[in-house]
Amino acid sequence: MFQYYPEVLAICENIIVVGDINIDLKIETNHKFIKYMESFRRTLINKLSKSSTHAKTQIDYCFNNVNDLKSDYFESLTSFHKPIWIRKHEIVTQFLVDENEHSRTDTPFNLEDLRIDDQFNMMEIDEESSFEGHEMIDGNEQIHKGYAF
């Protein structure tokens, strides 16, 4: 798996490993893979209480050595695997642009005024957000109109 790891580290030390690992880490005997990844200084950032497939297994993961990353799964209507999202959780700066001088200044927000509204594991789906070509069955389920079973 890490055949070219030393060469890659020479170019970039911040590496994120994401994908279908095909090992269910919810099973404790499989935790040796976590130790293996930690030997390359990669930390698992997914919670082991979630499912990444519709079969309720968790075989898709994100390992990294980058600070302040969050990762979780989107619900998927078209795939067996739930897509993984990753985001950097950082302080945002405000950009001030003077169009007359064509200059830009990065001004940090006043941290006392900063309100953190972290809803990274919340996903809201309602009837208005259903995809075209899908039909709502009830409040929790959509089906594709083109499929016949």
Short mmCIF file of C-alpha atoms in Angstrom, two decimals:
data_model
loop_
_atom_site.label_atom_id
_atom_site.label_comp_id
_atom_site.label_asym_id
_atom_site.label_seq_id
_atom_site.Cartn_x
_atom_site.Cartn_y
_atom_site.Cartn_z
CA MET A 1 0.00 0.00 0.00
CA PHE A 2 2.75 2.48 0.87
CA GLN A 3 5.34 1.36 -1.66
CA TYR A 4 6.10 4.95 -2.73
CA TYR A 5 5.47 6.55 0.65
CA PRO A 6 9.05 7.86 1.28
CA GLU A 7 9.15 9.50 -2.16
CA VAL A 8 5.74 11.11 -1.63
CA LEU A 9 6.75 12.39 1.82
CA ALA A 10 9.76 14.10 0.25
CA ILE A 11 7.34 16.16 -1.86
CA CYS A 12 4.45 16.67 0.58
CA GLU A 13 4.25 15.66 4.23
CA ASN A 14 0.49 16.31 4.59
CA ILE A 15 -1.20 13.30 3.02
CA ILE A 16 -4.85 12.26 3.26
CA VAL A 17 -5.71 8.62 2.53
CA VAL A 18 -9.40 8.24 1.61
CA GLY A 19 -11.36 5.39 0.12
CA ASP A 20 -12.90 1.96 0.17
CA ILE A 21 -10.49 0.03 2.40
CA ASN A 22 -12.76 -3.07 2.46
CA ILE A 23 -12.03 -3.75 6.13
CA ASP A 24 -14.87 -3.30 8.63
CA LEU A 25 -13.13 -1.52 11.50
CA LYS A 26 -16.25 -1.82 13.67
CA ILE A 27 -14.99 -5.37 14.27
CA GLU A 28 -12.35 -5.12 16.99
CA THR A 29 -10.06 -7.81 15.53
CA ASN A 30 -9.63 -5.57 12.46
CA HIS A 31 -8.22 -2.69 14.54
CA LYS A 32 -4.71 -3.83 13.61
CA PHE A 33 -5.23 -1.90 10.35
CA ILE A 34 -5.63 1.30 12.39
CA LYS A 35 -2.30 0.52 14.09
CA TYR A 36 -0.76 -0.11 10.66
CA MET A 37 -1.91 3.31 9.43
CA GLU A 38 -0.71 4.94 12.65
CA SER A 39 2.77 3.52 11.94
CA PHE A 40 2.75 5.88 8.93
CA ARG A 41 1.54 8.76 11.16
CA ARG A 42 -1.99 8.62 9.74
CA THR A 43 -4.94 8.97 12.13
CA LEU A 44 -8.46 7.71 11.50
CA ILE A 45 -10.85 10.68 11.59
CA ASN A 46 -14.11 8.81 10.92
CA LYS A 47 -16.24 7.77 13.89
CA LEU A 48 -16.43 3.99 14.18
CA SER A 49 -20.11 4.16 15.16
CA LYS A 50 -21.30 5.03 11.64
CA SER A 51 -22.07 2.93 8.56
CA SER A 52 -20.51 3.75 5.20
CA THR A 53 -22.61 1.31 3.15
CA HIS A 54 -26.28 0.43 2.89
CA ALA A 55 -25.39 -3.02 4.32
CA LYS A 56 -24.59 -1.21 7.61
CA THR A 57 -20.85 -1.96 7.36
CA GLN A 58 -18.13 0.64 7.66
CA ILE A 59 -15.43 0.00 5.06
CA ASP A 60 -14.79 3.53 3.73
CA TYR A 61 -12.41 5.70 5.74
CA CYS A 62 -10.30 8.83 5.90
CA PHE A 63 -6.82 8.69 7.47
CA ASN A 64 -4.62 11.79 7.66
CA ASN A 65 -1.95 13.74 9.50
CA VAL A 66 -3.51 17.16 8.87
CA ASN A 67 -4.81 19.12 11.86
CA ASP A 68 -8.43 20.24 12.12
CA LEU A 69 -9.97 18.01 9.45
CA LYS A 70 -13.48 16.63 9.85
CA SER A 71 -14.93 13.78 7.83
CA ASP A 72 -18.24 11.96 7.63
CA TYR A 73 -20.58 10.33 5.13
CA PHE A 74 -23.36 11.72 2.92
CA GLU A 75 -26.47 9.67 2.33
CA SER A 76 -26.53 8.27 -1.20
CA LEU A 77 -29.56 7.42 -3.30
CA THR A 78 -27.57 5.95 -6.17
CA SER A 79 -24.59 4.07 -4.71
CA PHE A 80 -24.04 1.18 -2.31
CA HIS A 81 -21.30 3.25 -0.64
CA LYS A 82 -21.98 6.57 1.04
CA PRO A 83 -19.69 9.32 -0.30
CA ILE A 84 -17.12 10.66 2.16
CA TRP A 85 -16.83 14.39 2.74
CA ILE A 86 -13.81 16.11 4.25
CA ARG A 87 -13.45 19.69 5.36
CA LYS A 88 -10.85 21.83 7.03
CA HIS A 89 -12.12 23.42 10.24
CA GLU A 90 -10.30 26.74 10.46
CA ILE A 91 -10.71 30.39 11.31
CA VAL A 92 -11.89 32.39 8.31
CA THR A 93 -10.46 35.78 7.39
CA GLN A 94 -12.35 38.67 5.88
CA PHE A 95 -11.14 40.06 2.53
CA LEU A 96 -11.18 43.84 2.07
CA VAL A 97 -10.75 44.93 -1.55
CA ASP A 98 -9.97 48.50 -2.58
CA GLU A 99 -11.07 48.66 -6.22
CA ASN A 100 -9.37 52.03 -6.80
CA GLU A 101 -5.96 50.73 -5.72
CA HIS A 102 -6.53 47.12 -6.90
CA SER A 103 -5.27 45.77 -3.59
CA ARG A 104 -6.55 43.18 -1.18
CA THR A 105 -6.05 42.97 2.58
CA ASP A 106 -6.71 39.91 4.72
CA THR A 107 -8.22 41.07 8.00
CA PRO A 108 -8.90 38.47 10.69
CA PHE A 109 -12.33 38.59 12.27
CA ASN A 110 -12.51 39.65 15.89
CA LEU A 111 -12.55 36.28 17.67
CA GLU A 112 -14.97 37.59 20.32
CA ASP A 113 -17.50 38.24 17.54
CA LEU A 114 -16.98 34.85 15.92
CA ARG A 115 -19.86 32.43 16.44
CA ILE A 116 -19.08 28.81 15.64
CA ASP A 117 -22.12 26.98 14.33
CA ASP A 118 -20.70 23.51 13.73
CA GLN A 119 -23.34 21.25 12.22
CA PHE A 120 -20.91 18.90 10.49
CA ASN A 121 -22.89 15.75 11.26
CA MET A 122 -26.32 17.17 10.49
CA MET A 123 -28.07 16.63 7.18
CA GLU A 124 -31.53 17.99 6.53
CA ILE A 125 -33.63 16.48 3.77
CA ASP A 126 -37.13 17.61 3.02
CA GLU A 127 -39.54 17.28 0.13
CA GLU A 128 -38.19 20.43 -1.57
CA SER A 129 -34.64 19.03 -1.66
CA SER A 130 -35.53 15.79 -3.41
CA PHE A 131 -33.77 15.22 -6.72
CA GLU A 132 -35.48 15.51 -10.08
CA GLY A 133 -36.53 12.08 -11.29
CA HIS A 134 -37.17 10.90 -7.72
CA GLU A 135 -40.46 10.62 -5.90
CA MET A 136 -40.99 10.91 -2.13
CA ILE A 137 -42.58 7.77 -0.65
CA ASP A 138 -42.74 9.09 2.90
CA GLY A 139 -40.71 11.59 4.91
CA ASN A 140 -37.61 9.38 4.86
CA GLU A 141 -37.55 7.54 1.54
CA GLN A 142 -37.23 8.47 -2.13
CA ILE A 143 -37.44 6.22 -5.18
CA HIS A 144 -36.28 6.82 -8.72
CA LYS A 145 -39.27 7.22 -11.05
CA GLY A 146 -37.48 5.44 -13.91
CA TYR A 147 -36.97 2.13 -12.06
CA ALA A 148 -39.56 -0.63 -12.19
CA PHE A 149 -39.31 -3.58 -9.82
#
